[in-house]
Amino acid sequence: MDYRLKLIGYPIQHSLSPWIHNKFLERTYLKGTYTLHEISLDASFDENILTLKKEEVDGFNVTVPYKEEIIPYLDMLDETAKQMGAVNTVVYREGKWIGYNTDGIGYLRSLESKYPTFFQDKSKRILLIGAGGAARGIYYALDRAGFDCIDIANRTKVSAEEIAKLATLSRNTKVVSLKEAEEGIGNYDLIIQTTSVGMKPNVDTSIFSFSQLKENAIASDIVYQPLQTKFLKEAEKNGAAIHYGHTMLLYQAQYAFEIWTNKKVPMDDLDLQLQAILEGR
């Protein structure tokens, strides 16, 4: 079969998703297309969704600002999408549109690909910085993976407390201020930065500075433009191992592709190829 896959959102003209998914089609020897369906803010969302239904697409990704707006148009949500209240992947299956959220699983896969031994000890302490949609997805996935201690730091504690309510396995989640997190940075084995701080064009900003990092700590930033944020530069300078944000982009796409095709893509050197694109090489 020829897969008809799309991305909806706005603006999306510079999205890397077509490059990623066309690589996936190539690597799995499947026929198909992955194209952009941009829906401007002044366009009718209803009419655009009707167009997608008429085109009988096999699946599509959803990016900002439509991850929540798409939900009423779907027939079903998987459990993760229900908990997130946001959808980034839709599949057409047996006459129904089913919504998923692949961010959390994508993050876990990207981390495991780089640091597989990290997952062998579920007592390792994790600090999650930020309380937006990405933080929610990552927290949910880490909790389901069995990590016992996942603290959340955010400017407003109320948002972080909402995420902490998702806990089922993490018995030791604390909500802390950014100042408390910075002062206690040496307690954590993994520090994950999920806010937009440090993203282009504000590349000289960082959520906080590092001191007294734990030996062998991992610093992770989901921002990938620029690839090496000030957060990662500061962490590396203070001895941390680094986890880049573009790998989460790849692995959440890998999971979406599996949902559509039932094929798991061999990733091999795709992270290096995407890194070269992002660095303009």
mmCIF file of C-alpha atoms in Angstrom:
data_model
loop_
_atom_site.group_PDB
_atom_site.id
_atom_site.type_symbol
_atom_site.label_atom_id
_atom_site.label_comp_id
_atom_site.label_asym_id
_atom_site.label_seq_id
_atom_site.Cartn_x
_atom_site.Cartn_y
_atom_site.Cartn_z
ATOM 1 C CA MET A 1 0.000 0.000 0.000
ATOM 2 C CA ASP A 2 0.958 3.659 -0.403
ATOM 3 C CA TYR A 3 0.812 5.443 2.949
ATOM 4 C CA ARG A 4 -0.654 8.953 2.950
ATOM 5 C CA LEU A 5 0.785 10.753 5.957
ATOM 6 C CA LYS A 6 0.661 14.421 6.888
ATOM 7 C CA LEU A 7 1.503 17.063 9.471
ATOM 8 C CA ILE A 8 -1.019 19.697 10.537
ATOM 9 C CA GLY A 9 -0.173 22.839 12.487
ATOM 10 C CA TYR A 10 0.910 26.454 12.065
ATOM 11 C CA PRO A 11 3.501 27.532 11.128
ATOM 12 C CA ILE A 12 5.067 24.326 9.783
ATOM 13 C CA GLN A 13 6.867 25.249 6.549
ATOM 14 C CA HIS A 14 10.268 24.697 8.174
ATOM 15 C CA SER A 15 9.303 21.467 9.945
ATOM 16 C CA LEU A 16 11.826 18.637 9.964
ATOM 17 C CA SER A 17 9.065 16.003 10.098
ATOM 18 C CA PRO A 18 8.889 15.420 6.306
ATOM 19 C CA TRP A 19 12.626 14.707 6.211
ATOM 20 C CA ILE A 20 12.344 12.339 9.189
ATOM 21 C CA HIS A 21 9.323 10.382 7.982
ATOM 22 C CA ASN A 22 10.523 10.108 4.403
ATOM 23 C CA LYS A 23 13.732 8.601 5.829
ATOM 24 C CA PHE A 24 11.547 6.184 7.808
ATOM 25 C CA LEU A 25 9.626 5.161 4.680
ATOM 26 C CA GLU A 26 12.925 4.614 2.889
ATOM 27 C CA ARG A 27 14.418 2.514 5.712
ATOM 28 C CA THR A 28 11.353 0.279 6.038
ATOM 29 C CA TYR A 29 10.979 -0.150 2.251
ATOM 30 C CA LEU A 30 7.434 1.205 2.384
ATOM 31 C CA LYS A 31 5.782 3.348 -0.266
ATOM 32 C CA GLY A 32 4.094 6.567 0.701
ATOM 33 C CA THR A 33 4.266 10.309 1.195
ATOM 34 C CA TYR A 34 4.514 12.609 4.188
ATOM 35 C CA THR A 35 3.383 16.129 3.389
ATOM 36 C CA LEU A 36 2.528 19.376 5.155
ATOM 37 C CA HIS A 37 -1.050 20.555 5.660
ATOM 38 C CA GLU A 38 -0.677 23.995 7.169
ATOM 39 C CA ILE A 39 -3.789 25.471 8.784
ATOM 40 C CA SER A 40 -3.406 29.201 9.315
ATOM 41 C CA LEU A 41 -4.946 30.774 12.393
ATOM 42 C CA ASP A 42 -7.611 32.572 10.343
ATOM 43 C CA ALA A 43 -8.604 29.430 8.394
ATOM 44 C CA SER A 44 -11.569 27.208 9.270
ATOM 45 C CA PHE A 45 -10.301 24.259 11.296
ATOM 46 C CA ASP A 46 -13.575 22.418 10.594
ATOM 47 C CA GLU A 47 -13.149 22.699 6.845
ATOM 48 C CA ASN A 48 -9.521 21.594 6.963
ATOM 49 C CA ILE A 49 -10.353 18.516 9.030
ATOM 50 C CA LEU A 50 -13.184 17.688 6.597
ATOM 51 C CA THR A 51 -10.642 17.909 3.765
ATOM 52 C CA LEU A 52 -8.353 15.443 5.568
ATOM 53 C CA LYS A 53 -11.247 13.038 6.038
ATOM 54 C CA LYS A 54 -12.162 13.257 2.346
ATOM 55 C CA GLU A 55 -8.541 12.569 1.400
ATOM 56 C CA GLU A 56 -8.686 9.388 3.512
ATOM 57 C CA VAL A 57 -5.227 9.899 4.958
ATOM 58 C CA ASP A 58 -3.737 6.959 6.843
ATOM 59 C CA GLY A 59 -2.406 9.139 9.627
ATOM 60 C CA PHE A 60 -1.100 12.553 10.566
ATOM 61 C CA ASN A 61 0.944 14.360 13.165
ATOM 62 C CA VAL A 62 -0.439 17.363 15.017
ATOM 63 C CA THR A 63 1.710 20.221 16.242
ATOM 64 C CA VAL A 64 1.005 23.613 17.787
ATOM 65 C CA PRO A 65 -1.479 25.147 18.074
ATOM 66 C CA TYR A 66 -3.868 22.250 17.385
ATOM 67 C CA LYS A 67 -2.846 19.465 19.806
ATOM 68 C CA GLU A 68 -5.916 20.099 21.967
ATOM 69 C CA GLU A 69 -8.242 21.441 19.288
ATOM 70 C CA ILE A 70 -8.061 18.172 17.337
ATOM 71 C CA ILE A 71 -9.489 16.070 20.197
ATOM 72 C CA PRO A 72 -13.250 16.632 19.592
ATOM 73 C CA TYR A 73 -12.792 15.432 15.993
ATOM 74 C CA LEU A 74 -11.395 12.045 17.059
ATOM 75 C CA ASP A 75 -13.311 8.832 17.716
ATOM 76 C CA MET A 76 -10.963 7.497 20.394
ATOM 77 C CA LEU A 77 -7.929 8.447 22.488
ATOM 78 C CA ASP A 78 -5.302 6.111 23.852
ATOM 79 C CA GLU A 79 -4.680 6.312 27.603
ATOM 80 C CA THR A 80 -1.590 8.522 27.329
ATOM 81 C CA ALA A 81 -3.387 11.078 25.139
ATOM 82 C CA LYS A 82 -6.270 11.118 27.643
ATOM 83 C CA GLN A 83 -3.887 11.830 30.521
ATOM 84 C CA MET A 84 -2.003 14.476 28.517
ATOM 85 C CA GLY A 85 -5.130 16.192 27.222
ATOM 86 C CA ALA A 86 -3.185 16.631 23.983
ATOM 87 C CA VAL A 87 -2.672 14.646 20.782
ATOM 88 C CA ASN A 88 0.316 14.722 18.430
ATOM 89 C CA THR A 89 -0.421 11.607 16.353
ATOM 90 C CA VAL A 90 -3.632 10.407 14.708
ATOM 91 C CA VAL A 91 -4.124 7.080 12.922
ATOM 92 C CA TYR A 92 -7.051 6.008 10.742
ATOM 93 C CA ARG A 93 -7.917 2.463 11.739
ATOM 94 C CA GLU A 94 -11.058 0.432 10.994
ATOM 95 C CA GLY A 95 -13.038 3.518 10.094
ATOM 96 C CA LYS A 96 -12.032 5.494 13.186
ATOM 97 C CA TRP A 97 -9.610 8.305 13.933
ATOM 98 C CA ILE A 98 -7.590 7.416 17.041
ATOM 99 C CA GLY A 99 -5.404 9.949 18.860
ATOM 100 C CA TYR A 100 -2.074 9.291 20.574
ATOM 101 C CA ASN A 101 0.620 11.298 22.302
ATOM 102 C CA THR A 102 4.131 10.004 21.532
ATOM 103 C CA ASP A 103 6.215 12.653 23.328
ATOM 104 C CA GLY A 104 6.851 10.798 26.586
ATOM 105 C CA ILE A 105 7.710 7.435 25.027
ATOM 106 C CA GLY A 106 9.810 9.262 22.439
ATOM 107 C CA TYR A 107 11.808 10.961 25.182
ATOM 108 C CA LEU A 108 12.395 7.676 27.023
ATOM 109 C CA ARG A 109 13.539 5.942 23.840
ATOM 110 C CA SER A 110 15.926 8.775 23.019
ATOM 111 C CA LEU A 111 17.431 8.692 26.510
ATOM 112 C CA GLU A 112 17.757 4.903 26.465
ATOM 113 C CA SER A 113 19.462 4.978 23.066
ATOM 114 C CA LYS A 114 22.190 7.236 24.481
ATOM 115 C CA TYR A 115 22.362 6.039 28.104
ATOM 116 C CA PRO A 116 20.933 2.491 28.260
ATOM 117 C CA THR A 117 22.405 1.706 31.683
ATOM 118 C CA PHE A 118 20.494 4.600 33.275
ATOM 119 C CA PHE A 119 17.346 2.480 33.190
ATOM 120 C CA GLN A 120 18.899 -0.317 35.253
ATOM 121 C CA ASP A 121 18.534 1.575 38.535
ATOM 122 C CA LYS A 122 15.043 2.993 39.104
ATOM 123 C CA SER A 123 16.109 4.666 42.366
ATOM 124 C CA LYS A 124 18.076 7.307 40.454
ATOM 125 C CA ARG A 125 16.850 10.813 41.194
ATOM 126 C CA ILE A 126 15.424 12.932 38.396
ATOM 127 C CA LEU A 127 14.728 16.669 38.227
ATOM 128 C CA LEU A 128 12.213 17.875 35.662
ATOM 129 C CA ILE A 129 12.378 21.603 34.941
ATOM 130 C CA GLY A 130 9.175 23.146 33.597
ATOM 131 C CA ALA A 131 5.499 22.209 33.770
ATOM 132 C CA GLY A 132 4.178 22.532 30.222
ATOM 133 C CA GLY A 133 2.845 19.867 27.867
ATOM 134 C CA ALA A 134 6.265 18.337 27.185
ATOM 135 C CA ALA A 135 7.041 18.088 30.905
ATOM 136 C CA ARG A 136 3.684 16.417 31.483
ATOM 137 C CA GLY A 137 4.388 13.780 28.820
ATOM 138 C CA ILE A 138 7.925 13.105 30.032
ATOM 139 C CA TYR A 139 6.854 12.870 33.682
ATOM 140 C CA TYR A 140 4.065 10.437 32.790
ATOM 141 C CA ALA A 141 6.475 8.205 30.836
ATOM 142 C CA LEU A 142 9.196 8.259 33.515
ATOM 143 C CA ASP A 143 6.632 7.407 36.184
ATOM 144 C CA ARG A 144 5.275 4.470 34.152
ATOM 145 C CA ALA A 145 8.868 3.327 33.579
ATOM 146 C CA GLY A 146 9.139 2.867 37.351
ATOM 147 C CA PHE A 147 11.457 5.674 38.461
ATOM 148 C CA ASP A 148 10.894 6.285 42.138
ATOM 149 C CA CYS A 149 11.981 9.922 42.529
ATOM 150 C CA ILE A 150 11.021 12.573 39.969
ATOM 151 C CA ASP A 151 11.030 16.127 41.337
ATOM 152 C CA ILE A 152 9.463 18.986 39.388
ATOM 153 C CA ALA A 153 10.767 22.562 39.417
ATOM 154 C CA ASN A 154 8.762 25.410 37.947
ATOM 155 C CA ARG A 155 8.228 29.143 38.392
ATOM 156 C CA THR A 156 4.603 28.539 39.374
ATOM 157 C CA LYS A 157 4.172 25.552 41.664
ATOM 158 C CA VAL A 158 0.476 25.089 40.863
ATOM 159 C CA SER A 159 1.230 23.852 37.326
ATOM 160 C CA ALA A 160 3.892 21.474 38.626
ATOM 161 C CA GLU A 161 1.516 20.130 41.291
ATOM 162 C CA GLU A 162 -0.979 19.249 38.529
ATOM 163 C CA ILE A 163 1.690 17.122 36.834
ATOM 164 C CA ALA A 164 2.628 15.442 40.121
ATOM 165 C CA LYS A 165 -0.955 14.159 40.369
ATOM 166 C CA LEU A 166 -0.181 11.819 37.444
ATOM 167 C CA ALA A 167 2.095 9.731 39.665
ATOM 168 C CA THR A 168 1.253 6.056 40.065
ATOM 169 C CA LEU A 169 4.685 4.522 40.693
ATOM 170 C CA SER A 170 6.811 7.556 41.661
ATOM 171 C CA ARG A 171 6.308 7.710 45.407
ATOM 172 C CA ASN A 172 8.793 10.487 46.095
ATOM 173 C CA THR A 173 7.852 13.361 43.803
ATOM 174 C CA LYS A 174 8.422 16.816 45.273
ATOM 175 C CA VAL A 175 7.467 20.134 43.703
ATOM 176 C CA VAL A 176 10.232 22.683 44.263
ATOM 177 C CA SER A 177 11.035 26.233 43.229
ATOM 178 C CA LEU A 178 13.728 26.934 40.642
ATOM 179 C CA LYS A 179 15.897 28.381 43.426
ATOM 180 C CA GLU A 180 15.508 25.199 45.508
ATOM 181 C CA ALA A 181 16.310 23.084 42.464
ATOM 182 C CA GLU A 182 19.437 25.090 41.717
ATOM 183 C CA GLU A 183 20.641 24.840 45.299
ATOM 184 C CA GLY A 184 20.024 21.071 45.396
ATOM 185 C CA ILE A 185 21.326 20.278 41.902
ATOM 186 C CA GLY A 186 23.939 17.913 43.334
ATOM 187 C CA ASN A 187 21.198 15.498 44.438
ATOM 188 C CA TYR A 188 20.116 14.527 40.923
ATOM 189 C CA ASP A 189 21.303 11.900 38.472
ATOM 190 C CA LEU A 190 19.279 13.322 35.548
ATOM 191 C CA ILE A 191 18.242 16.945 35.008
ATOM 192 C CA ILE A 192 15.713 17.530 32.199
ATOM 193 C CA GLN A 193 15.080 21.041 30.870
ATOM 194 C CA THR A 194 11.640 21.158 29.186
ATOM 195 C CA THR A 195 10.950 24.886 28.864
ATOM 196 C CA SER A 196 11.561 27.075 25.793
ATOM 197 C CA VAL A 197 14.350 28.947 27.612
ATOM 198 C CA GLY A 198 17.472 29.007 25.444
ATOM 199 C CA MET A 199 15.597 28.428 22.189
ATOM 200 C CA LYS A 200 16.467 30.568 19.171
ATOM 201 C CA PRO A 201 16.613 33.550 19.059
ATOM 202 C CA ASN A 202 17.184 33.771 22.843
ATOM 203 C CA VAL A 203 20.255 31.536 22.818
ATOM 204 C CA ASP A 204 22.059 33.353 25.632
ATOM 205 C CA THR A 205 19.447 32.539 28.267
ATOM 206 C CA SER A 206 19.476 29.610 30.690
ATOM 207 C CA ILE A 207 17.006 28.400 33.296
ATOM 208 C CA PHE A 208 19.723 28.462 35.991
ATOM 209 C CA SER A 209 23.426 27.966 36.555
ATOM 210 C CA PHE A 210 25.132 24.777 37.683
ATOM 211 C CA SER A 211 27.365 24.129 40.668
ATOM 212 C CA GLN A 212 28.352 20.982 42.548
ATOM 213 C CA LEU A 213 26.858 18.571 40.032
ATOM 214 C CA LYS A 214 26.675 14.933 41.039
ATOM 215 C CA GLU A 215 29.351 12.760 39.438
ATOM 216 C CA ASN A 216 28.088 11.138 36.202
ATOM 217 C CA ALA A 217 24.943 13.299 36.185
ATOM 218 C CA ILE A 218 23.149 13.628 32.841
ATOM 219 C CA ALA A 219 21.866 17.011 31.638
ATOM 220 C CA SER A 220 19.090 16.842 29.051
ATOM 221 C CA ASP A 221 17.463 19.694 27.119
ATOM 222 C CA ILE A 222 14.495 19.110 24.806
ATOM 223 C CA VAL A 223 15.259 22.345 22.911
ATOM 224 C CA TYR A 224 17.065 21.481 19.648
ATOM 225 C CA GLN A 225 17.440 24.888 18.001
ATOM 226 C CA PRO A 226 20.206 25.578 18.889
ATOM 227 C CA LEU A 227 21.424 22.023 19.351
ATOM 228 C CA GLN A 228 23.724 22.927 22.224
ATOM 229 C CA THR A 229 21.820 25.340 24.433
ATOM 230 C CA LYS A 230 23.430 27.489 27.090
ATOM 231 C CA PHE A 231 21.909 25.070 29.638
ATOM 232 C CA LEU A 232 23.826 22.165 28.080
ATOM 233 C CA LYS A 233 27.031 24.179 27.677
ATOM 234 C CA GLU A 234 26.997 25.144 31.362
ATOM 235 C CA ALA A 235 26.196 21.596 32.432
ATOM 236 C CA GLU A 236 28.957 20.092 30.301
ATOM 237 C CA LYS A 237 31.446 22.658 31.595
ATOM 238 C CA ASN A 238 30.605 21.460 35.110
ATOM 239 C CA GLY A 239 31.124 17.784 34.277
ATOM 240 C CA ALA A 240 27.701 16.545 33.149
ATOM 241 C CA ALA A 241 27.062 14.056 30.364
ATOM 242 C CA ILE A 242 24.856 15.585 27.661
ATOM 243 C CA HIS A 243 21.592 14.510 26.047
ATOM 244 C CA TYR A 244 20.479 16.566 23.016
ATOM 245 C CA GLY A 245 16.877 17.523 22.249
ATOM 246 C CA HIS A 246 16.821 16.538 18.589
ATOM 247 C CA THR A 247 16.908 12.861 19.565
ATOM 248 C CA MET A 248 13.522 13.184 21.302
ATOM 249 C CA LEU A 249 12.164 14.610 18.043
ATOM 250 C CA LEU A 250 13.426 11.543 16.186
ATOM 251 C CA TYR A 251 12.176 8.944 18.627
ATOM 252 C CA GLN A 252 8.704 10.406 19.154
ATOM 253 C CA ALA A 253 8.459 10.326 15.344
ATOM 254 C CA GLN A 254 9.646 6.702 15.354
ATOM 255 C CA TYR A 255 6.814 5.758 17.721
ATOM 256 C CA ALA A 256 4.253 7.644 15.576
ATOM 257 C CA PHE A 257 5.502 5.794 12.500
ATOM 258 C CA GLU A 258 5.042 2.471 14.320
ATOM 259 C CA ILE A 259 1.451 3.401 15.150
ATOM 260 C CA TRP A 260 0.752 4.073 11.464
ATOM 261 C CA THR A 261 2.653 1.191 9.862
ATOM 262 C CA ASN A 262 3.427 -1.429 12.559
ATOM 263 C CA LYS A 263 7.082 -1.123 11.504
ATOM 264 C CA LYS A 264 9.899 -0.184 13.902
ATOM 265 C CA VAL A 265 12.472 1.919 12.091
ATOM 266 C CA PRO A 266 16.184 1.125 12.562
ATOM 267 C CA MET A 267 17.620 4.437 13.760
ATOM 268 C CA ASP A 268 21.374 3.820 13.243
ATOM 269 C CA ASP A 269 22.955 7.168 12.306
ATOM 270 C CA LEU A 270 19.769 9.229 11.851
ATOM 271 C CA ASP A 271 20.582 11.341 14.913
ATOM 272 C CA LEU A 272 23.937 12.323 13.347
ATOM 273 C CA GLN A 273 22.266 13.097 10.009
ATOM 274 C CA LEU A 274 19.657 15.296 11.727
ATOM 275 C CA GLN A 275 22.386 16.936 13.810
ATOM 276 C CA ALA A 276 24.232 17.855 10.593
ATOM 277 C CA ILE A 277 21.067 19.466 9.193
ATOM 278 C CA LEU A 278 20.496 21.458 12.367
ATOM 279 C CA GLU A 279 24.125 22.643 12.349
ATOM 280 C CA GLY A 280 23.860 23.634 8.684
ATOM 281 C CA ARG A 281 26.448 21.088 7.518
#
